[in-house]
Amino acid sequence: MILQVKNLITRFYSVDGVVYAINGVNFALDAGETLAVVGESGSGKSVTMMSLLGLIPQPPGKIEGGQAFLFENGEQQDLLKMSDQQIRRVRGGKVGFIFQDPISSLNPTMTIGKQIAESMTEHLGLNRLEARKRTVELLNEVGIADADRRFDSYPHEFSGGMRQRVMIAIAVACQPKIVIADEPTTALDVTVQAQIIELVQRLQEQLGIAIVWITHDLAVVASMADRVLVMYGGTVVEDALVNDLFDNPQHPYTIGLLKAIPGVTKMGAEERLESIEGAPPDLLRELTFCPFAPRCQFVSDQCLTELPPLITITKQHRAACFYDAEKRKIKEKEVEHGQ
Amino acid sequence: MANNGSNNVLVSVKNLKKFFPIKQGFIFNRQVTQVKAVNDISFEIKQGETLGLVGESGCGKSTTGRAVLQLHKPTSGHVFYEDQDLTTLSEGELRALRPKIQMIFQDSIASLNPRHSVRKIIGEPLVIHNIGTAKTIHNRVVELMELVGLNPKWMKRFPHEFSGGQRQRINIARALALNPRFVVCDEPISALDVSIQAQVVNLLKDLQQQLGLTYLFIAHDLSMVQYLSDRVAVMYLGKAMELADKQTLFKEPLHPYTQSLMSAVPLPQPKLERKRKRIILQGEVPSPSKAPNGCVFHTRCPLAIDRCAKVIPEYRQVHPDHFVACHLVDDQQSSIIKVIGR
Ligand SMILES: Nc1ncnc2c1ncn2[C@@H]1O[C@H](COP(=O)(O)OP(=O)(O)OP(=O)(O)O)[C@@H](O)[C@H]1O
Ligand SMILES: Nc1ncnc2c1ncn2[C@@H]1O[C@H](COP(=O)(O)OP(=O)(O)OP(=O)(O)O)[C@@H](O)[C@H]1O
Ligand code: SF4
Ligand SMILES: [Mg+2]
Ligand SMILES: [Mg+2]
């Protein structure tokens, strides 16, 4: 284990009131694994990761609870207790990150090469010449042709896919243990997405990095994740190995999600997709019961009064739901027959 | 989807082109070059069917949809609706036909007027076309809201009071206000959460069955297209690469681009995904203002031969109802040249 997040709570004090964005998130990350984080818009995927990296604007944001231990050489450090300067050293050092929109995270007035080289001089203490040499190697490695000349290009001279390659180069430049990628391919075309996924997987193998990959695309999850966190309403509702999640989903939201997309079980128009009726929760209210309860077909009184904790089902599979799996199977049959 | 066994063609597009000028300079504003957003495309849509239109960002899907409906004046080519050539109609004649041909716009969720009530938004096409009195319009809005699964009690609410999926329902209700027969759906679900997408897809399907609608369904989510369409057309840089019924297109694509696209799209099945061999195309889609000569795909095609860089492959029928534009697809056997496994 290289990262363990315990009971993270993040809120925003906005003009509309308190946004209860993250309501007790728990997860762990093993060295070298790929952890996918899925969930609908607003479920707290980005805010969780930004909280760990000290990227929450404060105010309006405030991290109100929790711990996030980074383990290294038998030592542990709590990311949430670090000073600004300490967390900046972690960011881009031991933990690299890639954002959805590379244009806003690259400095438009600085050459691509300089941006990469600078982080190397800062984090690895290389001199300018060494940093340039390694940058060119790295640009080559991430598939930028003619890297020596491209060193002096500005971000706007690159296409979307190339910029994302540059972001990846920056993320891995300082030999990180973890790379957090927030929807890194959402803005890209599918054929370019395939290139980027292949690149990240190759780098991961070579460098032994653990990857946290935020996405809303379950097919991307299926193609690259070892393990999956499903988020809903600012909580983790399920945590499972990828095969278990698709074969044996436990949380009603995950079950619904898998039935709502074609290609898992339903291929033809003859079979109807099952939609999850209703809308995601309003985060302006404090979470005192299951966030999925208003949309859940298995809802009981307990679901409406208590927040279900993550319950261990098997060693590697946890879900936050009061409903018993056996009962659920029976109920599902009834529902099917009822229709 | 229900083809009802009929082969009646409702919409027929012939050699459609739409070029946009690119101008430069402040004073003289001279035209430097042009974007060939849609460059010689032909297809037919049968009564009651859904034709899916897929391709990567910027390949011309939205422009095709708009040009078909004459929301963009085509540069050249013809669009027949039943037996009328829409490209020859006057403004007035088009206006009279407009109720029958409607569009759900790509960015329409965002563009719902925030100051208009839902009643005003849905009833607007009726007002514009001077159909009915205040009372009949009100009744029609109630009917439409029920049809798309919105509570008519919410009629006086404003768009921001609705969720994304509900706003898309408002949009769909508006597009249906005038009883259209043909609807271009431009990415109607791509802005929605996965759990909401199924609601809208099911609604589109139900409406098609109830009202006998014909759809041109534009999307880049191939699995949704496969799910919803009867036949599918694949575009690349303003050109149609391949068109076939969905079984054929997804199981035995002939065009190297279709094969690559299918292979690049991950499937939501982890076990299958680990075993799959992918074709990873090199590079990115070239800018449409600098489309390559010959076959527009040749710069990225894993199978390209010399001829591909020089000669534009003819878009032709190789099997009944299976069209493809590639030099390598043999006319006689129209065999699949597999890109994978080479
Ligand atoms: N600066 C902010 N001020 C107020 N609320 C915020 C702020 N940033 C995020 N939030 C809220 O926190 C919640 C979680 O947002 P987050 O960005 O983590 O969602 P997400 O899961 O990443 O969604 P998406 O898939 O859309 O990126 C949302 O309700 C969002 O509105
Ligand atoms: N009004 C316009 N003026 C100039 N160029 C345009 C105009 N509309 C579209 N284009 C260009 O035409 C090409 C095709 O655009 P179009 O919007 O049809 O693509 P698309 O396939 O719908 O893409 P997306 O998947 O991103 O929606 C693009 O290069 C675009 O920049
Ligand atoms: S806890 Fe209750 S409401 Fe929440 S998902 Fe489980 S059964 Fe449904
Ligand atoms: Mg996000
Ligand atoms: Mg478009």
Coordinates of N, CA, C and O in Angstrom, one line a residue, chain B residues 115-240:
Chain B
R115 N -34.5 32.5 -19.2 CA -35.5 33.3 -18.8 C -36.9 32.9 -19.2 O -37.9 33.5 -18.9
H116 N -37.0 31.8 -20.0 CA -38.3 31.4 -20.5 C -38.7 30.2 -19.7 O -38.0 29.3 -19.4
S117 N -40.0 30.2 -19.4 CA -40.6 29.0 -18.7 C -40.6 27.8 -19.7 O -40.5 28.0 -20.9
V118 N -40.8 26.6 -19.1 CA -40.8 25.4 -19.9 C -42.0 25.5 -20.9 O -41.9 25.1 -22.0
R119 N -43.1 26.1 -20.4 CA -44.3 26.2 -21.3 C -43.9 27.0 -22.5 O -44.2 26.7 -23.7
K120 N -43.2 28.1 -22.3 CA -42.9 29.0 -23.4 C -41.9 28.3 -24.4 O -42.0 28.4 -25.6
I121 N -40.9 27.6 -23.8 CA -39.9 26.9 -24.6 C -40.6 25.8 -25.5 O -40.3 25.8 -26.7
I122 N -41.4 25.0 -24.9 CA -42.0 23.9 -25.7 C -43.0 24.4 -26.7 O -43.1 23.9 -27.8
G123 N -43.8 25.5 -26.3 CA -44.8 26.0 -27.1 C -44.3 26.9 -28.2 O -45.0 27.2 -29.2
E124 N -43.0 27.3 -28.1 CA -42.5 28.3 -29.0 C -42.7 28.0 -30.5 O -43.1 28.8 -31.3
P125 N -42.3 26.7 -30.9 CA -42.5 26.4 -32.4 C -43.9 26.6 -32.8 O -44.2 27.0 -34.0
L126 N -44.9 26.3 -32.0 CA -46.3 26.5 -32.3 C -46.6 27.9 -32.5 O -47.3 28.3 -33.5
V127 N -46.1 28.8 -31.7 CA -46.3 30.2 -31.8 C -45.7 30.7 -33.1 O -46.3 31.5 -33.8
I128 N -44.4 30.3 -33.3 CA -43.7 30.8 -34.5 C -44.5 30.4 -35.8 O -44.6 31.2 -36.7
H129 N -45.0 29.2 -35.8 CA -45.7 28.8 -37.0 C -47.2 29.1 -36.9 O -48.0 28.6 -37.7
N130 N -47.6 29.9 -35.9 CA -49.0 30.4 -35.9 C -50.0 29.2 -35.8 O -51.0 29.3 -36.5
I131 N -49.7 28.2 -35.0 CA -50.6 27.1 -35.0 C -51.4 27.2 -33.7 O -50.8 27.1 -32.6
G132 N -52.7 27.3 -33.8 CA -53.5 27.2 -32.6 C -53.6 28.5 -31.8 O -52.9 29.4 -31.9
T133 N -54.6 28.4 -30.9 CA -54.9 29.5 -29.9 C -54.1 29.3 -28.7 O -53.5 28.2 -28.5
A134 N -54.1 30.2 -27.8 CA -53.4 30.1 -26.5 C -53.9 28.8 -25.8 O -53.1 28.1 -25.2
K135 N -55.1 28.5 -25.9 CA -55.7 27.4 -25.2 C -55.2 26.1 -25.8 O -54.7 25.2 -25.1
T136 N -55.3 26.0 -27.2 CA -54.8 24.7 -27.8 C -53.3 24.5 -27.6 O -52.8 23.4 -27.5
I137 N -52.6 25.7 -27.6 CA -51.1 25.5 -27.4 C -50.9 25.0 -26.0 O -50.1 24.1 -25.8
H138 N -51.6 25.6 -25.0 CA -51.4 25.1 -23.7 C -51.7 23.6 -23.6 O -50.9 22.8 -23.0
N139 N -52.8 23.2 -24.2 CA -53.1 21.7 -24.2 C -52.0 20.9 -24.9 O -51.7 19.8 -24.4
R140 N -51.5 21.4 -26.0 CA -50.5 20.7 -26.7 C -49.2 20.6 -25.8 O -48.6 19.5 -25.8
V141 N -48.9 21.6 -25.1 CA -47.7 21.6 -24.2 C -47.9 20.5 -23.1 O -47.0 19.7 -22.8
V142 N -49.1 20.5 -22.5 CA -49.4 19.4 -21.5 C -49.2 18.0 -22.1 O -48.5 17.2 -21.6
E143 N -49.7 17.9 -23.3 CA -49.6 16.6 -24.0 C -48.2 16.2 -24.3 O -47.7 15.1 -24.0
L144 N -47.4 17.2 -24.7 CA -46.0 16.9 -25.0 C -45.2 16.6 -23.8 O -44.4 15.7 -23.8
M145 N -45.5 17.3 -22.7 CA -44.8 17.1 -21.5 C -45.1 15.7 -21.0 O -44.2 15.0 -20.5
E146 N -46.3 15.3 -21.1 CA -46.7 13.9 -20.7 C -45.9 12.9 -21.6 O -45.4 11.9 -21.1
L147 N -45.9 13.2 -22.9 CA -45.3 12.3 -23.8 C -43.8 12.0 -23.5 O -43.3 10.9 -23.6
V148 N -43.1 13.1 -23.1 CA -41.7 12.9 -22.8 C -41.4 12.6 -21.3 O -40.3 12.6 -20.9
G149 N -42.5 12.4 -20.6 CA -42.3 12.0 -19.2 C -41.9 13.2 -18.2 O -41.2 13.0 -17.3
L150 N -42.4 14.3 -18.5 CA -42.3 15.5 -17.6 C -43.7 15.8 -17.0 O -44.7 15.7 -17.7
N151 N -43.7 16.1 -15.7 CA -44.9 16.4 -15.1 C -45.5 17.8 -15.6 O -44.8 18.8 -15.4
P152 N -46.6 17.8 -16.2 CA -47.1 19.1 -16.7 C -47.3 20.2 -15.6 O -47.3 21.4 -16.0
K153 N -47.3 19.8 -14.4 CA -47.4 20.8 -13.3 C -46.1 21.7 -13.3 O -46.2 22.7 -12.7
W154 N -45.0 21.2 -13.9 CA -43.8 21.9 -13.9 C -43.7 23.0 -15.0 O -42.7 23.6 -15.2
M155 N -44.8 23.1 -15.7 CA -44.8 24.0 -16.9 C -44.3 25.4 -16.7 O -43.7 26.0 -17.5
K156 N -44.5 25.9 -15.5 CA -44.1 27.3 -15.2 C -42.7 27.4 -14.7 O -42.2 28.5 -14.4
R157 N -42.0 26.3 -14.5 CA -40.7 26.3 -14.0 C -39.7 26.7 -15.1 O -40.0 26.7 -16.3
F158 N -38.5 27.1 -14.7 CA -37.4 27.5 -15.6 C -36.4 26.4 -15.8 O -36.2 25.6 -14.9
P159 N -35.6 26.5 -16.9 CA -34.7 25.4 -17.2 C -33.8 25.0 -16.0 O -33.5 23.8 -15.8
H160 N -33.3 26.0 -15.3 CA -32.3 25.7 -14.2 C -32.9 24.9 -13.1 O -32.2 24.3 -12.3
E161 N -34.2 24.8 -13.1 CA -34.8 24.0 -12.0 C -34.9 22.5 -12.4 O -35.5 21.7 -11.7
F162 N -34.4 22.2 -13.6 CA -34.4 20.8 -14.0 C -33.0 20.2 -14.1 O -32.1 20.9 -14.3
S163 N -33.0 18.9 -14.0 CA -31.7 18.1 -14.1 C -31.4 18.0 -15.6 O -32.2 18.3 -16.5
G164 N -30.2 17.6 -15.9 CA -29.7 17.5 -17.3 C -30.6 16.6 -18.1 O -31.0 17.0 -19.2
G165 N -31.0 15.5 -17.6 CA -31.9 14.6 -18.3 C -33.3 15.2 -18.6 O -33.8 15.1 -19.7
Q166 N -33.8 15.9 -17.6 CA -35.1 16.6 -17.8 C -35.0 17.7 -18.8 O -35.9 17.9 -19.6
R167 N -33.9 18.4 -18.8 CA -33.7 19.5 -19.8 C -33.7 18.9 -21.2 O -34.2 19.5 -22.1
Q168 N -33.0 17.7 -21.3 CA -33.0 17.1 -22.6 C -34.4 16.7 -23.0 O -34.8 16.7 -24.2
R169 N -35.2 16.3 -22.1 CA -36.6 16.0 -22.4 C -37.4 17.2 -22.9 O -38.2 17.1 -23.7
I170 N -37.1 18.4 -22.2 CA -37.7 19.6 -22.7 C -37.4 19.9 -24.1 O -38.3 20.2 -25.0
N171 N -36.1 19.7 -24.4 CA -35.7 19.8 -25.8 C -36.4 18.9 -26.8 O -36.7 19.3 -27.9
I172 N -36.5 17.7 -26.4 CA -37.2 16.7 -27.3 C -38.6 17.1 -27.5 O -39.1 17.0 -28.6
A173 N -39.3 17.5 -26.4 CA -40.7 17.9 -26.5 C -40.8 19.1 -27.5 O -41.7 19.1 -28.3
R174 N -39.9 20.0 -27.4 CA -39.9 21.1 -28.3 C -39.8 20.7 -29.8 O -40.5 21.1 -30.7
A175 N -38.8 19.7 -30.0 CA -38.6 19.3 -31.3 C -39.8 18.5 -31.9 O -40.1 18.5 -33.1
L176 N -40.6 18.0 -31.0 CA -41.8 17.2 -31.4 C -43.1 18.0 -31.5 O -44.1 17.5 -31.9
A177 N -43.0 19.3 -31.0 CA -44.2 20.1 -30.9 C -45.0 20.1 -32.2 O -46.2 20.1 -32.2
L178 N -44.3 20.1 -33.4 CA -45.0 20.3 -34.6 C -45.3 19.0 -35.3 O -45.5 19.0 -36.5
N179 N -45.2 17.9 -34.6 CA -45.5 16.6 -35.2 C -44.6 16.3 -36.3 O -45.0 16.0 -37.4
P180 N -43.3 16.3 -36.1 CA -42.4 16.0 -37.2 C -42.4 14.5 -37.7 O -42.9 13.7 -36.9
R181 N -41.9 14.3 -38.8 CA -41.8 12.9 -39.2 C -40.3 12.5 -39.2 O -39.9 11.3 -39.1
F182 N -39.4 13.5 -39.4 CA -38.0 13.2 -39.5 C -37.3 14.1 -38.5 O -37.5 15.3 -38.5
V183 N -36.5 13.5 -37.6 CA -35.8 14.3 -36.6 C -34.3 14.0 -36.7 O -33.9 12.8 -36.7
V184 N -33.5 15.0 -36.8 CA -32.0 14.8 -36.7 C -31.7 15.0 -35.2 O -31.9 16.1 -34.6
C185 N -31.1 14.0 -34.6 CA -30.7 14.0 -33.2 C -29.2 14.2 -33.1 O -28.5 13.2 -33.4
D186 N -28.7 15.4 -32.8 CA -27.3 15.6 -32.8 C -26.8 15.4 -31.4 O -26.9 16.3 -30.6
E187 N -26.1 14.3 -31.2 CA -25.5 14.0 -29.8 C -26.5 14.3 -28.7 O -26.2 15.1 -27.8
P188 N -27.7 13.7 -28.7 CA -28.7 14.1 -27.7 C -28.3 13.6 -26.3 O -29.0 14.0 -25.4
I189 N -27.4 12.7 -26.2 CA -27.1 12.2 -24.9 C -25.7 12.4 -24.4 O -25.4 12.1 -23.2
S190 N -24.8 13.0 -25.2 CA -23.4 13.0 -24.8 C -23.1 13.9 -23.6 O -22.1 13.7 -23.0
A191 N -24.0 14.8 -23.4 CA -23.7 15.7 -22.2 C -24.3 15.2 -21.0 O -24.2 15.8 -19.9
L192 N -24.9 14.0 -21.0 CA -25.7 13.5 -19.9 C -24.9 12.4 -19.1 O -24.1 11.7 -19.7
D193 N -25.2 12.3 -17.8 CA -24.6 11.2 -17.1 C -25.0 9.9 -17.6 O -26.2 9.7 -18.0
V194 N -24.2 8.9 -17.4 CA -24.5 7.6 -17.9 C -25.8 7.1 -17.3 O -26.6 6.5 -18.1
S195 N -26.1 7.3 -16.1 CA -27.4 6.8 -15.5 C -28.6 7.5 -16.1 O -29.7 7.0 -16.0
I196 N -28.4 8.7 -16.7 CA -29.5 9.4 -17.3 C -29.6 9.1 -18.8 O -30.7 9.2 -19.3
Q197 N -28.5 8.8 -19.4 CA -28.5 8.5 -20.8 C -29.6 7.5 -21.2 O -30.3 7.7 -22.2
A198 N -29.7 6.4 -20.4 CA -30.6 5.4 -20.8 C -32.0 5.9 -20.8 O -32.9 5.5 -21.6
Q199 N -32.3 6.8 -19.9 CA -33.7 7.4 -19.8 C -34.0 8.1 -21.2 O -35.1 7.9 -21.7
V200 N -33.1 8.9 -21.7 CA -33.3 9.6 -22.9 C -33.3 8.7 -24.1 O -34.2 8.8 -25.0
V201 N -32.4 7.7 -24.1 CA -32.4 6.7 -25.2 C -33.7 5.9 -25.3 O -34.3 5.7 -26.4
N202 N -34.2 5.5 -24.1 CA -35.4 4.8 -24.1 C -36.6 5.6 -24.6 O -37.5 5.2 -25.3
L203 N -36.5 6.9 -24.2 CA -37.6 7.8 -24.6 C -37.6 8.0 -26.2 O -38.6 7.9 -26.8
L204 N -36.4 8.2 -26.7 CA -36.3 8.3 -28.2 C -36.9 7.1 -28.9 O -37.5 7.2 -29.9
K205 N -36.6 5.9 -28.3 CA -37.1 4.7 -28.9 C -38.6 4.6 -28.8 O -39.2 4.2 -29.8
D206 N -39.1 4.9 -27.6 CA -40.5 4.8 -27.4 C -41.3 5.7 -28.4 O -42.3 5.4 -29.0
L207 N -40.7 7.0 -28.5 CA -41.4 8.0 -29.4 C -41.4 7.5 -30.8 O -42.3 7.7 -31.6
Q208 N -40.2 6.9 -31.2 CA -40.2 6.4 -32.6 C -41.3 5.4 -32.8 O -41.9 5.4 -33.9
Q209 N -41.4 4.5 -31.9 CA -42.5 3.5 -32.1 C -43.9 4.1 -32.1 O -44.7 3.7 -32.9
Q210 N -44.1 4.9 -31.1 CA -45.5 5.5 -31.0 C -45.8 6.4 -32.2 O -46.9 6.4 -32.7
L211 N -44.8 7.2 -32.6 CA -45.1 8.2 -33.6 C -44.6 7.9 -35.0 O -44.8 8.7 -35.9
G212 N -43.9 6.8 -35.2 CA -43.4 6.4 -36.5 C -42.3 7.3 -37.0 O -42.2 7.6 -38.1
L213 N -41.5 7.8 -36.0 CA -40.5 8.8 -36.4 C -39.3 8.2 -37.2 O -39.0 7.0 -37.0
T214 N -38.7 9.0 -38.0 CA -37.4 8.6 -38.7 C -36.3 9.4 -38.1 O -36.5 10.6 -38.0
Y215 N -35.2 8.8 -37.7 CA -34.1 9.5 -37.1 C -32.8 9.5 -37.9 O -32.4 8.4 -38.4
L216 N -32.1 10.6 -37.9 CA -30.7 10.6 -38.2 C -30.0 10.8 -36.8 O -30.2 11.9 -36.2
F217 N -29.4 9.8 -36.3 CA -28.9 9.8 -34.9 C -27.3 10.0 -35.0 O -26.6 9.1 -35.3
I218 N -26.9 11.2 -34.6 CA -25.5 11.5 -34.6 C -24.9 11.3 -33.2 O -25.4 11.8 -32.2
A219 N -23.8 10.6 -33.2 CA -23.2 10.4 -31.9 C -21.7 9.9 -32.1 O -21.4 9.5 -33.2
H220 N -20.9 10.1 -31.0 CA -19.6 9.4 -31.1 C -19.5 8.2 -30.2 O -18.5 7.5 -30.2
D221 N -20.5 8.0 -29.4 CA -20.5 6.8 -28.6 C -21.0 5.6 -29.4 O -22.2 5.4 -29.6
L222 N -20.1 4.8 -29.8 CA -20.4 3.7 -30.8 C -21.4 2.7 -30.2 O -22.2 2.2 -30.9
S223 N -21.3 2.5 -28.9 CA -22.1 1.4 -28.3 C -23.6 1.9 -28.3 O -24.5 1.1 -28.6
M224 N -23.8 3.2 -28.0 CA -25.2 3.7 -28.1 C -25.7 3.7 -29.5 O -26.8 3.4 -29.8
V225 N -24.8 4.0 -30.5 CA -25.2 4.0 -31.9 C -25.6 2.6 -32.3 O -26.6 2.4 -32.9
Q226 N -24.8 1.6 -31.9 CA -25.1 0.3 -32.2 C -26.4 -0.2 -31.6 O -27.2 -0.8 -32.2
Y227 N -26.6 0.3 -30.4 CA -27.9 -0.1 -29.7 C -29.1 0.5 -30.4 O -30.1 -0.1 -30.5
L228 N -29.0 1.8 -30.9 CA -30.2 2.5 -31.3 C -30.4 2.5 -32.8 O -31.5 2.7 -33.2
S229 N -29.4 2.2 -33.6 CA -29.5 2.4 -35.0 C -29.9 1.1 -35.8 O -29.7 0.0 -35.3
D230 N -30.5 1.3 -37.0 CA -30.7 0.2 -37.9 C -29.5 0.0 -38.8 O -29.0 -1.0 -39.0
R231 N -29.1 1.2 -39.3 CA -27.9 1.2 -40.2 C -27.0 2.3 -39.7 O -27.5 3.2 -39.0
V232 N -25.8 2.2 -40.1 CA -24.8 3.2 -39.5 C -23.9 3.7 -40.6 O -23.4 2.9 -41.5
A233 N -23.6 5.0 -40.7 CA -22.7 5.6 -41.6 C -21.5 6.1 -40.8 O -21.6 6.6 -39.8
V234 N -20.3 5.8 -41.4 CA -19.0 6.3 -40.7 C -18.4 7.4 -41.5 O -18.2 7.2 -42.7
M235 N -18.1 8.5 -40.9 CA -17.5 9.6 -41.6 C -16.1 9.8 -41.1 O -15.7 9.5 -40.0
Y236 N -15.3 10.4 -42.0 CA -13.9 10.8 -41.7 C -13.6 12.0 -42.5 O -13.7 12.0 -43.8
L237 N -13.2 13.1 -41.9 CA -12.8 14.3 -42.6 C -13.8 14.7 -43.8 O -13.3 14.9 -44.9
G238 N -15.0 14.8 -43.4 CA -16.0 15.3 -44.4 C -16.5 14.3 -45.4 O -17.3 14.6 -46.3
K239 N -16.0 13.0 -45.3 CA -16.3 12.0 -46.3 C -17.0 10.8 -45.6 O -16.6 10.5 -44.5
A240 N -17.9 10.2 -46.4 CA -18.4 8.9 -45.8 C -17.4 7.8 -46.2 O -17.0 7.7 -47.3

